Tab-separated table of C-alpha atoms in Angstrom:
chain	number	residue	atom	x	y	z
F	1448	MET	CA	19.719	-40.339	15.226
F	1449	PRO	CA	17.009	-37.686	14.664
F	1450	THR	CA	13.395	-38.499	15.405
F	1451	PHE	CA	10.778	-38.873	12.708
F	1452	ALA	CA	9.291	-35.545	13.810
F	1453	GLU	CA	12.658	-33.850	13.261
F	1454	LEU	CA	13.096	-35.566	9.902
F	1455	GLU	CA	9.621	-34.476	8.797
F	1456	ALA	CA	10.326	-30.884	9.834
F	1457	ALA	CA	13.564	-30.992	7.818
F	1458	GLY	CA	11.728	-32.217	4.714
F	1459	ALA	CA	13.513	-35.583	4.599
F	1460	ARG	CA	12.380	-38.386	2.338
F	1461	ILE	CA	12.182	-42.099	3.013
F	1462	GLY	CA	15.015	-44.151	1.570
F	1463	GLN	CA	15.486	-47.867	1.977
F	1464	ILE	CA	12.844	-49.685	4.025
F	1465	ARG	CA	14.102	-52.756	5.836
F	1466	VAL	CA	11.557	-55.151	7.317
F	1467	LEU	CA	12.703	-57.500	10.092
F	1468	THR	CA	10.339	-60.108	11.503
F	1469	GLU	CA	11.719	-61.392	14.784
F	1470	ASP	CA	11.199	-64.672	16.596
F	1471	ILE	CA	8.842	-65.140	19.501
F	1472	PHE	CA	11.709	-65.368	21.976
F	1473	ASP	CA	14.751	-63.109	21.973
F	1474	LEU	CA	17.769	-65.413	22.221
F	1475	SER	CA	20.057	-62.439	22.897
F	1476	ASP	CA	18.304	-62.222	26.288
F	1477	PRO	CA	19.878	-64.845	28.596
F	1478	ARG	CA	16.496	-65.376	30.248
F	1479	GLU	CA	15.044	-66.538	26.921
F	1480	ASN	CA	18.053	-68.428	25.582
F	1481	ASN	CA	17.391	-72.028	26.530
F	1482	PHE	CA	16.364	-75.248	24.828
F	1483	LEU	CA	12.603	-74.777	25.220
F	1484	TYR	CA	12.543	-71.285	23.720
F	1485	ARG	CA	14.999	-72.168	20.950
F	1486	PHE	CA	12.755	-75.108	20.064
F	1487	ALA	CA	9.647	-72.885	20.049
F	1488	ASN	CA	11.369	-70.418	17.715
F	1489	LYS	CA	12.439	-73.250	15.438
F	1490	ILE	CA	9.006	-74.814	14.980
F	1491	HIS	CA	7.235	-71.448	14.674
F	1492	ILE	CA	7.157	-69.956	11.177
F	1493	ASN	CA	7.768	-66.228	11.417
F	1494	THR	CA	5.567	-63.725	9.645
F	1495	ARG	CA	6.850	-63.250	6.118
F	1496	PRO	CA	8.418	-59.816	5.567
F	1497	GLU	CA	6.254	-59.204	2.499
F	1498	VAL	CA	3.137	-59.627	4.673
F	1499	ILE	CA	4.348	-56.740	6.825
F	1500	ARG	CA	5.555	-54.690	3.868
F	1501	ARG	CA	2.147	-54.860	2.164
F	1502	GLN	CA	0.540	-53.215	5.185
F	1503	LEU	CA	2.858	-50.199	5.317
F	1504	LEU	CA	1.279	-46.835	4.555
F	1505	PHE	CA	4.563	-45.326	3.387
F	1506	GLU	CA	7.105	-46.239	0.709
F	1507	SER	CA	10.533	-45.259	-0.495
F	1508	GLY	CA	10.731	-41.798	-2.045
F	1509	GLN	CA	7.852	-40.324	-0.056
F	1510	PRO	CA	8.342	-37.473	2.429
F	1511	VAL	CA	8.680	-38.622	6.026
F	1512	SER	CA	5.286	-38.430	7.741
F	1513	VAL	CA	4.962	-39.041	11.473
F	1514	ARG	CA	1.213	-39.508	11.048
F	1515	LEU	CA	1.607	-42.303	8.482
F	1516	ILE	CA	4.280	-44.041	10.548
F	1517	GLU	CA	2.158	-43.952	13.697
F	1518	GLU	CA	-0.920	-45.167	11.819
F	1519	THR	CA	1.114	-48.000	10.307
F	1520	GLU	CA	2.147	-49.067	13.805
F	1521	ARG	CA	-1.509	-49.080	14.880
F	1522	ILE	CA	-2.510	-51.198	11.873
F	1523	LEU	CA	0.248	-53.723	12.545
F	1524	ARG	CA	-0.485	-53.870	16.288
F	1525	ALA	CA	-4.067	-54.823	15.450
F	1526	SER	CA	-2.749	-58.117	14.005
F	1527	ASN	CA	-3.125	-60.747	16.703
F	1528	TYR	CA	-0.061	-62.627	15.449
F	1529	LEU	CA	2.288	-59.735	16.333
F	1530	TYR	CA	3.424	-58.988	19.870
F	1531	ASP	CA	5.412	-55.832	19.237
F	1532	VAL	CA	5.997	-53.304	16.431
F	1533	ARG	CA	8.828	-50.763	16.239
F	1534	ILE	CA	9.535	-48.390	13.356
F	1535	ARG	CA	12.661	-46.238	13.564
F	1536	PRO	CA	15.129	-44.385	11.344
F	1537	THR	CA	18.467	-46.167	10.977
F	1538	ALA	CA	20.511	-43.812	8.789
F	1539	VAL	CA	20.228	-40.313	7.347
F	1540	HIS	CA	22.148	-39.139	4.322
F	1541	ASP	CA	21.572	-36.206	1.927
F	1542	GLY	CA	18.032	-35.610	3.177
F	1543	VAL	CA	17.098	-39.303	2.864
F	1544	ALA	CA	16.223	-41.446	5.896
F	1545	ASP	CA	16.478	-45.216	5.825
F	1546	VAL	CA	13.769	-46.870	7.912
F	1547	GLU	CA	13.649	-50.139	9.809
F	1548	VAL	CA	10.315	-51.861	10.507
F	1549	LYS	CA	10.843	-54.470	13.200
F	1550	THR	CA	8.073	-56.775	14.373
F	1551	ARG	CA	8.076	-59.522	16.957
F	1552	ASP	CA	5.827	-62.516	16.530
F	1553	THR	CA	3.677	-64.040	19.198
F	1554	TRP	CA	2.701	-67.705	19.414
F	1555	SER	CA	-0.086	-68.085	16.855
F	1556	LEU	CA	-1.000	-71.779	17.105
F	1557	ASP	CA	-3.818	-72.356	19.570
F	1558	VAL	CA	-4.157	-76.018	20.514
F	1559	GLY	CA	-5.901	-76.280	23.793
F	1560	ILE	CA	-8.677	-77.366	26.060
F	1561	GLY	CA	-10.467	-74.853	28.252
F	1562	VAL	CA	-13.023	-75.250	31.016
F	1563	SER	CA	-14.585	-72.333	32.871
F	1564	ARG	CA	-17.483	-71.525	35.148
F	1565	ALA	CA	-19.271	-68.179	35.246
F	1566	GLY	CA	-22.703	-67.159	36.425
F	1567	GLY	CA	-23.318	-70.626	37.838
F	1568	GLU	CA	-22.877	-72.328	34.448
F	1569	ASN	CA	-20.033	-74.370	32.973
F	1570	SER	CA	-18.529	-73.864	29.533
F	1571	GLY	CA	-15.857	-75.751	27.656
F	1572	ARG	CA	-13.717	-75.390	24.576
F	1573	PHE	CA	-11.358	-77.454	22.450
F	1574	ALA	CA	-9.653	-75.665	19.591
F	1575	ILE	CA	-7.016	-76.051	16.931
F	1576	LYS	CA	-6.478	-72.646	15.380
F	1577	GLU	CA	-3.600	-70.998	13.554
F	1578	ASP	CA	-3.715	-67.190	13.394
F	1579	ASN	CA	-0.719	-66.887	11.063
F	1580	LEU	CA	-0.721	-69.859	8.694
F	1581	LEU	CA	2.819	-70.425	7.363
F	1582	GLY	CA	3.607	-66.809	8.201
F	1583	THR	CA	1.025	-65.425	5.748
F	1584	GLY	CA	-1.340	-63.778	8.245
F	1585	ILE	CA	-4.156	-66.161	7.243
F	1586	GLU	CA	-6.369	-67.483	10.052
F	1587	LEU	CA	-7.508	-71.104	9.911
F	1588	GLY	CA	-9.130	-73.061	12.686
F	1589	ILE	CA	-11.662	-75.556	13.928
F	1590	SER	CA	-13.058	-75.659	17.440
F	1591	TYR	CA	-15.662	-77.291	19.641
F	1592	THR	CA	-17.465	-75.185	22.228
F	1593	SER	CA	-20.096	-75.953	24.827
F	1594	ASP	CA	-21.951	-73.368	26.884
F	1595	VAL	CA	-25.350	-72.657	28.423
F	1596	ASP	CA	-26.916	-71.984	25.015
F	1597	ARG	CA	-25.555	-74.709	22.759
F	1598	SER	CA	-22.733	-77.052	21.868
F	1599	GLY	CA	-21.144	-77.463	18.489
F	1600	THR	CA	-18.236	-77.312	16.116
F	1601	ASN	CA	-17.207	-74.370	13.989
F	1602	PHE	CA	-14.741	-73.907	11.141
F	1603	GLN	CA	-13.315	-70.532	10.167
F	1604	ILE	CA	-10.847	-69.102	7.687
F	1605	ALA	CA	-9.901	-65.459	7.136
F	1606	ASP	CA	-7.355	-63.348	5.303
F	1607	ARG	CA	-7.243	-59.697	6.428
F	1608	ASN	CA	-4.929	-58.554	3.613
F	1609	LEU	CA	-5.951	-60.603	0.583
F	1610	PHE	CA	-3.022	-60.922	-1.838
F	1611	GLY	CA	-1.681	-57.609	-0.507
F	1612	THR	CA	-4.673	-55.717	-1.940
F	1613	ARG	CA	-6.045	-54.434	1.407
F	1614	GLY	CA	-8.997	-56.712	0.729
F	1615	GLN	CA	-10.455	-58.953	3.408
F	1616	VAL	CA	-12.225	-62.282	3.094
F	1617	SER	CA	-13.583	-64.548	5.809
F	1618	TYR	CA	-15.911	-67.529	6.122
F	1619	LEU	CA	-17.330	-69.280	9.169
F	1620	TYR	CA	-19.506	-72.377	9.355
F	1621	ALA	CA	-20.829	-73.786	12.619
F	1622	GLU	CA	-22.907	-76.881	13.312
F	1623	TYR	CA	-24.653	-76.880	16.705
F	1624	ASP	CA	-26.850	-79.284	18.612
F	1625	ASP	CA	-29.762	-76.871	18.051
F	1626	GLY	CA	-29.009	-75.673	14.505
F	1627	ASN	CA	-26.284	-74.090	12.428
F	1628	GLU	CA	-24.742	-70.782	11.398
F	1629	GLN	CA	-22.565	-69.432	8.597
F	1630	ASN	CA	-21.088	-66.065	7.689
F	1631	PHE	CA	-19.249	-64.805	4.606
F	1632	LEU	CA	-17.470	-61.474	4.122
F	1633	LEU	CA	-15.582	-60.039	1.158
F	1634	GLN	CA	-14.637	-56.390	1.348
F	1635	ARG	CA	-12.057	-53.715	0.785
F	1636	PRO	CA	-12.647	-51.431	3.785
F	1637	PHE	CA	-11.420	-47.936	4.519
F	1638	TYR	CA	-8.226	-49.501	5.836
F	1639	ALA	CA	-6.587	-46.159	6.695
F	1640	LEU	CA	-7.667	-42.624	7.482
F	1641	ASP	CA	-6.584	-41.435	4.027
F	1642	ALA	CA	-8.178	-44.329	2.092
F	1643	ARG	CA	-10.352	-43.062	-0.758
F	1644	TRP	CA	-12.788	-45.897	-1.465
F	1645	ALA	CA	-14.347	-49.023	-0.015
F	1646	ALA	CA	-16.649	-51.772	-1.269
F	1647	GLY	CA	-17.891	-55.091	-0.035
F	1648	VAL	CA	-20.486	-57.781	0.328
F	1649	ASN	CA	-21.425	-59.885	3.336
F	1650	ALA	CA	-24.007	-62.554	3.976
F	1651	SER	CA	-25.065	-64.533	7.035
F	1652	GLN	CA	-27.499	-67.292	7.936
F	1653	ALA	CA	-28.391	-68.844	11.273
F	1654	ASN	CA	-30.950	-71.340	12.538
F	1655	THR	CA	-30.857	-71.746	16.322
F	1656	LEU	CA	-32.992	-71.770	19.436
F	1657	ASP	CA	-33.466	-68.511	21.341
F	1658	SER	CA	-34.150	-68.646	25.079
F	1659	VAL	CA	-36.249	-66.546	27.426
F	1660	TYR	CA	-34.782	-66.143	30.933
F	1661	ASN	CA	-36.245	-65.161	34.274
F	1662	ALA	CA	-34.055	-64.804	37.388
F	1663	GLY	CA	-31.302	-66.729	35.634
F	1664	ASN	CA	-33.582	-69.637	34.683
F	1665	ASN	CA	-34.403	-70.723	31.143
F	1666	ILE	CA	-38.206	-70.605	31.075
F	1667	ALA	CA	-38.987	-70.846	27.338
F	1668	GLU	CA	-37.381	-71.478	23.945
F	1669	TYR	CA	-38.339	-70.873	20.335
F	1670	ARG	CA	-36.836	-71.385	16.877
F	1671	HIS	CA	-35.216	-68.339	15.256
F	1672	ARG	CA	-34.155	-68.363	11.607
F	1673	ARG	CA	-32.335	-65.299	10.367
F	1674	TYR	CA	-30.801	-64.280	7.083
F	1675	GLY	CA	-28.846	-61.151	6.341
F	1676	ALA	CA	-26.917	-59.640	3.451
F	1677	GLU	CA	-25.432	-56.299	2.492
F	1678	VAL	CA	-23.732	-54.864	-0.570
F	1679	PHE	CA	-22.088	-51.461	-0.280
F	1680	GLY	CA	-19.721	-49.012	-1.878
F	1681	GLY	CA	-18.064	-46.024	-0.263
F	1682	TRP	CA	-15.926	-43.052	-1.183
F	1683	SER	CA	-13.985	-40.338	0.617
F	1684	ARG	CA	-11.684	-37.401	-0.036
F	1685	GLY	CA	-9.320	-38.958	2.497
F	1686	LEU	CA	-7.922	-37.182	5.514
F	1687	VAL	CA	-8.535	-33.434	5.273
F	1688	ALA	CA	-7.483	-31.099	8.106
F	1689	GLY	CA	-7.453	-33.968	10.588
F	1690	TRP	CA	-10.857	-35.412	9.623
F	1691	ALA	CA	-11.925	-38.297	7.378
F	1692	ARG	CA	-15.425	-38.057	5.913
F	1693	ARG	CA	-16.823	-41.181	4.295
F	1694	TYR	CA	-19.984	-41.723	2.268
F	1695	TYR	CA	-21.657	-45.037	1.488
F	1696	VAL	CA	-24.562	-46.335	-0.557
F	1697	GLY	CA	-25.815	-49.895	-0.529
F	1698	ILE	CA	-28.619	-52.398	-0.246
F	1699	THR	CA	-29.375	-54.389	2.876
F	1700	HIS	CA	-31.552	-57.445	3.535
F	1701	ASN	CA	-32.625	-58.850	6.902
F	1702	ASP	CA	-35.118	-61.662	7.390
F	1703	ASN	CA	-36.130	-62.929	10.847
F	1704	ASP	CA	-38.557	-65.841	11.130
F	1705	TYR	CA	-39.815	-67.309	14.401
F	1706	GLU	CA	-41.724	-70.479	15.242
F	1707	LEU	CA	-42.536	-72.668	18.213
F	1708	GLU	CA	-40.188	-75.584	18.845
F	1709	PRO	CA	-41.792	-79.002	19.494
F	1710	GLY	CA	-41.025	-80.293	22.964
F	1711	LYS	CA	-40.016	-76.877	24.309
F	1712	VAL	CA	-41.938	-74.551	26.618
F	1713	ALA	CA	-43.417	-71.779	24.454
F	1714	PRO	CA	-42.861	-68.115	25.319
F	1715	GLU	CA	-45.781	-65.875	26.264
F	1716	ARG	CA	-45.402	-64.038	22.966
F	1717	LEU	CA	-43.687	-65.204	19.792
F	1718	PRO	CA	-42.036	-62.342	17.878
F	1719	ASP	CA	-43.577	-61.435	14.540
F	1720	ASP	CA	-41.776	-62.497	11.367
F	1721	VAL	CA	-40.060	-59.472	9.804
F	1722	THR	CA	-38.349	-59.052	6.430
F	1723	LEU	CA	-36.636	-55.760	5.668
F	1724	THR	CA	-34.986	-55.139	2.289
F	1725	GLY	CA	-34.030	-51.869	0.682
F	1726	PRO	CA	-31.401	-49.223	-0.073
F	1727	PHE	CA	-29.460	-47.191	2.483
F	1728	VAL	CA	-27.040	-44.291	2.712
F	1729	ARG	CA	-24.378	-43.973	5.403
F	1730	TYR	CA	-22.083	-41.196	6.583
F	1731	GLU	CA	-18.990	-41.605	8.752
F	1732	LEU	CA	-16.857	-38.936	10.362
F	1733	VAL	CA	-13.548	-39.900	11.977
F	1734	GLU	CA	-11.113	-37.567	13.725
F	1735	ASP	CA	-7.400	-38.309	13.639
F	1736	ALA	CA	-6.776	-38.442	17.391
F	1737	PHE	CA	-5.309	-41.439	19.207
F	1738	ARG	CA	-3.669	-42.301	22.507
F	1739	THR	CA	-1.150	-45.074	23.062
F	1740	ASP	CA	-0.676	-46.687	26.468
F	1741	VAL	CA	0.273	-49.950	28.168
F	1742	ASN	CA	-1.130	-51.959	31.096
F	1743	LEU	CA	-4.706	-50.763	30.886
F	1744	ASN	CA	-6.810	-53.577	29.414
F	1745	LEU	CA	-3.883	-55.845	28.511
F	1746	ILE	CA	-0.755	-56.744	30.467
F	1747	GLY	CA	2.535	-55.755	28.909
F	1748	ARG	CA	1.014	-54.911	25.519
F	1749	VAL	CA	0.867	-51.577	23.748
F	1750	GLU	CA	-2.759	-50.508	23.293
F	1751	ASP	CA	-4.239	-47.879	20.988
F	1752	PHE	CA	-7.251	-45.834	22.044
F	1753	GLN	CA	-9.174	-43.695	19.563
F	1754	MET	CA	-9.690	-40.378	21.325
F	1755	GLY	CA	-11.256	-38.221	18.625
F	1756	VAL	CA	-14.844	-37.925	17.484
F	1757	ARG	CA	-16.274	-40.912	15.610
F	1758	THR	CA	-19.792	-40.820	14.299
F	1759	THR	CA	-21.867	-42.974	11.976
F	1760	LEU	CA	-25.282	-42.032	10.605
F	1761	GLN	CA	-27.279	-44.465	8.462
F	1762	LEU	CA	-30.736	-44.106	6.963
F	1763	GLY	CA	-32.430	-46.775	4.894
F	1764	ARG	CA	-35.811	-47.587	3.460
F	1765	ALA	CA	-37.424	-51.030	3.562
F	1766	LEU	CA	-39.695	-51.471	0.537
F	1767	THR	CA	-42.485	-53.979	0.018
F	1768	GLY	CA	-41.595	-53.890	-3.680
F	1769	MET	CA	-38.262	-55.493	-2.749
F	1770	GLY	CA	-39.815	-58.187	-0.547
F	1771	SER	CA	-40.164	-56.392	2.797
F	1772	THR	CA	-43.118	-57.196	5.048
F	1773	ARG	CA	-43.832	-53.451	5.284
F	1774	ASP	CA	-42.548	-50.103	4.090
F	1775	ALA	CA	-40.442	-48.617	6.871
F	1776	TRP	CA	-37.628	-46.213	7.563
F	1777	LEU	CA	-34.547	-47.879	9.068
F	1778	TYR	CA	-32.033	-45.846	11.011
F	1779	ASN	CA	-29.026	-46.161	13.258
F	1780	ALA	CA	-26.556	-43.650	14.612
F	1781	THR	CA	-23.510	-43.688	16.878
F	1782	LEU	CA	-21.413	-40.914	18.376
F	1783	ALA	CA	-18.217	-41.554	20.327
F	1784	ASN	CA	-15.465	-39.377	21.696
F	1785	GLY	CA	-12.465	-39.576	23.971
F	1786	PHE	CA	-11.382	-36.960	26.479
F	1787	ASP	CA	-7.887	-36.525	27.873
F	1788	ILE	CA	-8.382	-35.412	31.474
F	1789	THR	CA	-4.783	-35.499	32.690
F	1790	ARG	CA	-1.594	-37.081	31.425
F	1791	ASP	CA	-2.532	-40.253	33.325
F	1792	SER	CA	-6.321	-40.310	32.976
F	1793	PHE	CA	-8.875	-40.211	30.192
F	1794	LEU	CA	-12.530	-40.911	29.446
F	1795	LEU	CA	-14.130	-42.760	26.518
F	1796	ALA	CA	-17.847	-42.171	25.929
F	1797	ASP	CA	-20.403	-43.139	23.307
F	1798	ILE	CA	-24.117	-42.974	22.562
F	1799	ASN	CA	-26.089	-44.999	20.039
F	1800	THR	CA	-29.599	-45.449	18.714
F	1801	ALA	CA	-31.253	-47.699	16.127
F	1802	GLY	CA	-34.684	-48.812	15.032
F	1803	ARG	CA	-37.319	-48.657	12.332
F	1804	TYR	CA	-40.396	-46.536	11.799
F	1805	SER	CA	-43.474	-47.203	9.679
F	1806	ASP	CA	-46.781	-46.159	11.210
F	1807	LYS	CA	-45.174	-46.450	14.645
F	1808	GLY	CA	-41.743	-46.911	16.178
F	1809	GLU	CA	-40.566	-50.532	16.285
F	1810	ASN	CA	-37.543	-52.273	17.786
F	1811	GLN	CA	-36.083	-48.922	18.767
F	1812	THR	CA	-33.077	-48.781	21.066
F	1813	LEU	CA	-31.141	-46.021	22.773
F	1814	GLY	CA	-27.981	-46.540	24.779
F	1815	GLY	CA	-24.798	-44.999	26.021
F	1816	SER	CA	-21.659	-45.889	27.935
F	1817	ALA	CA	-18.595	-44.306	29.496
F	1818	ARG	CA	-15.222	-45.797	30.503
F	1819	TYR	CA	-12.708	-44.015	32.716
F	1820	TYR	CA	-9.033	-44.926	33.216
F	1821	ASN	CA	-6.788	-43.409	35.886
F	1822	ARG	CA	-3.202	-44.576	36.143
F	1823	ARG	CA	-1.447	-44.490	39.518
F	1824	GLY	CA	2.181	-45.202	38.705
F	1825	ARG	CA	3.385	-48.157	36.649
F	1826	HIS	CA	1.532	-50.857	38.497
F	1827	LEU	CA	-1.929	-49.597	39.440
F	1828	VAL	CA	-4.894	-48.453	37.339
F	1829	TYR	CA	-8.332	-47.408	38.558
F	1830	TYR	CA	-11.121	-48.165	36.112
F	1831	ALA	CA	-14.801	-47.213	36.130
F	1832	ALA	CA	-17.518	-47.930	33.586
F	1833	ALA	CA	-21.198	-47.105	33.345
F	1834	SER	CA	-23.789	-47.975	30.715
F	1835	ALA	CA	-27.536	-47.657	30.216
F	1836	ASP	CA	-29.864	-48.963	27.502
F	1837	ALA	CA	-33.533	-48.803	26.681
F	1838	ALA	CA	-35.709	-50.587	24.122
F	1839	HIS	CA	-39.101	-49.475	22.797
F	1840	ASN	CA	-41.567	-51.875	21.207
F	1841	PRO	CA	-38.895	-54.568	20.685
F	1842	ASP	CA	-39.311	-57.625	18.479
F	1843	ALA	CA	-38.061	-60.029	21.167
F	1844	VAL	CA	-39.459	-60.316	24.685
F	1845	ASP	CA	-37.258	-58.585	27.291
F	1846	PRO	CA	-34.239	-58.177	24.990
F	1847	LEU	CA	-31.915	-56.476	27.492
F	1848	GLN	CA	-30.211	-58.667	30.069
F	1849	VAL	CA	-27.794	-58.386	32.969
F	1850	GLY	CA	-26.017	-61.247	34.658
F	1851	GLY	CA	-22.779	-63.151	34.946
F	1852	ASP	CA	-22.257	-63.336	31.184
F	1853	ASN	CA	-22.653	-59.626	30.410
F	1854	GLY	CA	-21.008	-57.564	33.078
F	1855	LEU	CA	-22.660	-58.445	36.390
F	1856	ARG	CA	-19.962	-60.759	37.670
F	1857	GLY	CA	-20.840	-63.087	40.523
F	1858	TYR	CA	-24.500	-63.373	39.499
F	1859	PRO	CA	-26.197	-66.131	37.486
F	1860	LEU	CA	-26.240	-65.793	33.728
F	1861	ARG	CA	-29.067	-63.553	32.474
F	1862	TYR	CA	-30.140	-62.858	36.022
F	1863	GLN	CA	-32.561	-60.113	34.976
F	1864	SER	CA	-34.083	-59.059	31.665
F	1865	GLY	CA	-36.362	-56.314	30.493
F	1866	GLU	CA	-36.569	-53.214	28.310
F	1867	ARG	CA	-34.418	-50.995	30.540
F	1868	ARG	CA	-30.894	-51.802	31.686
F	1869	MET	CA	-28.181	-50.140	33.771
F	1870	LEU	CA	-24.725	-51.382	34.726
F	1871	PHE	CA	-21.915	-49.832	36.764
F	1872	THR	CA	-18.402	-51.178	37.408
F	1873	LEU	CA	-15.473	-50.122	39.585
F	1874	GLU	CA	-12.082	-51.830	39.391
F	1875	ALA	CA	-8.607	-51.499	40.821
F	1876	ARG	CA	-6.210	-53.264	38.454
F	1877	ALA	CA	-2.706	-54.225	39.556
F	1878	TYR	CA	0.032	-55.121	37.075
F	1879	SER	CA	3.235	-56.721	38.291
F	1880	ASP	CA	6.647	-57.107	36.655
F	1881	TRP	CA	6.524	-60.835	37.381
F	1882	TYR	CA	7.005	-62.687	34.091
F	1883	PRO	CA	7.240	-66.406	35.011
F	1884	PHE	CA	9.207	-68.499	32.522
F	1885	ARG	CA	8.958	-65.567	30.074
F	1886	LEU	CA	5.617	-67.059	29.059
F	1887	PHE	CA	2.911	-65.093	30.865
F	1888	ARG	CA	2.547	-61.918	32.880
F	1889	VAL	CA	0.834	-61.704	36.238
F	1890	GLY	CA	-1.737	-59.167	37.338
F	1891	GLY	CA	-4.954	-58.964	39.311
F	1892	ALA	CA	-8.016	-56.871	39.951
F	1893	VAL	CA	-10.531	-56.068	42.669
F	1894	PHE	CA	-13.939	-55.131	41.290
F	1895	TYR	CA	-17.449	-54.073	42.239
F	1896	ASP	CA	-20.360	-54.503	39.832
F	1897	THR	CA	-23.949	-53.408	40.187
F	1898	GLY	CA	-26.719	-53.438	37.630
F	1899	ARG	CA	-30.388	-53.960	36.951
F	1900	ALA	CA	-32.765	-54.751	34.116
F	1901	LEU	CA	-36.356	-53.580	34.353
F	1902	PRO	CA	-39.560	-54.204	32.407
F	1903	ALA	CA	-41.045	-51.368	30.361
């Protein structure tokens, strides 16, 4: 059977598209053909073929396009209810290629209790969550979590392909022992590189306690109420010469209110209340360049890495006439790129900045990071990562932290905080072929972390 590249070069068109959604366990494999795995397949509802079909970027009658087929595989692999995706030609006749889209489900019902300890603090979790409700791709769940910050229950529901329209909707509500939180999103994003338009609205609200840490100890707390909303529309000419250029306009609203909490130790300085509302414009540039690999961050799973240039530039204006506490320019920018060094090694790097400016710079941040992967055969990967951040005139006191919960493993949570931060990691990751009970894969890592947060 010819490859898709050969079919594209020959000018073939796509004929019949057959979608097969496979069980979690492959009963044709003697190692997975027993009572337990047959029972798991029976009680699990497979992803409905129409759910997969609605996400395809190609259709019958179109010319074969390797790019669209590979991008479709990336989109499907991003679904956490699918373990594997394979698209292949099955027959060729008179310049027409029939195509098979085969997916393999993964177990999508999460019913479990988890207890962990990191940075000298305990955390716990009890959850009932279904990532693929009745095979529709809808997420629905309720969970209870307890950690160093708060304990509470949250409910969430999401559909990433609403009625097959490429639309997305999600809602989360959480009730904590120190407050509550809720988020709502309804959007039609740029779901593919060649997508021509996007639009959406999102809103969020939270009322919780924020903590100030010193040497891993909670030394002060204060009440933080925040509200946010955004409405946007975007357009693009699609993918042109390997690049997608996207333009947005919208209105954003952010309101942060702070107050002392009765019975709690007050911080040295309470942040000022800030409301920022106004229009914005945004520009995105995305290069069509990706790398596919396995056994890098995940064991036994195909991973997609975006290697090309990705940049986002946004400029907005907060206006007192729209309810802002002051007139100010709002900006943020990101630039990321990937570099293939050898066949078995590559580097991912990014830089970002954000802030606002009125009569002076406020809450301004600048940061960057780099991640390096070097494969040594099938079973060993060397990994290195470095990052640095800085904040100027921030709203919160000492907003940048390092500790056991953000990259400095083996240290207490939020061990240091300040307005400058650096972190460096080295790892040797080993991946075995051991697959006990065909349920989980075994690997391990040796790591070294070092980092520091400094005052201004």
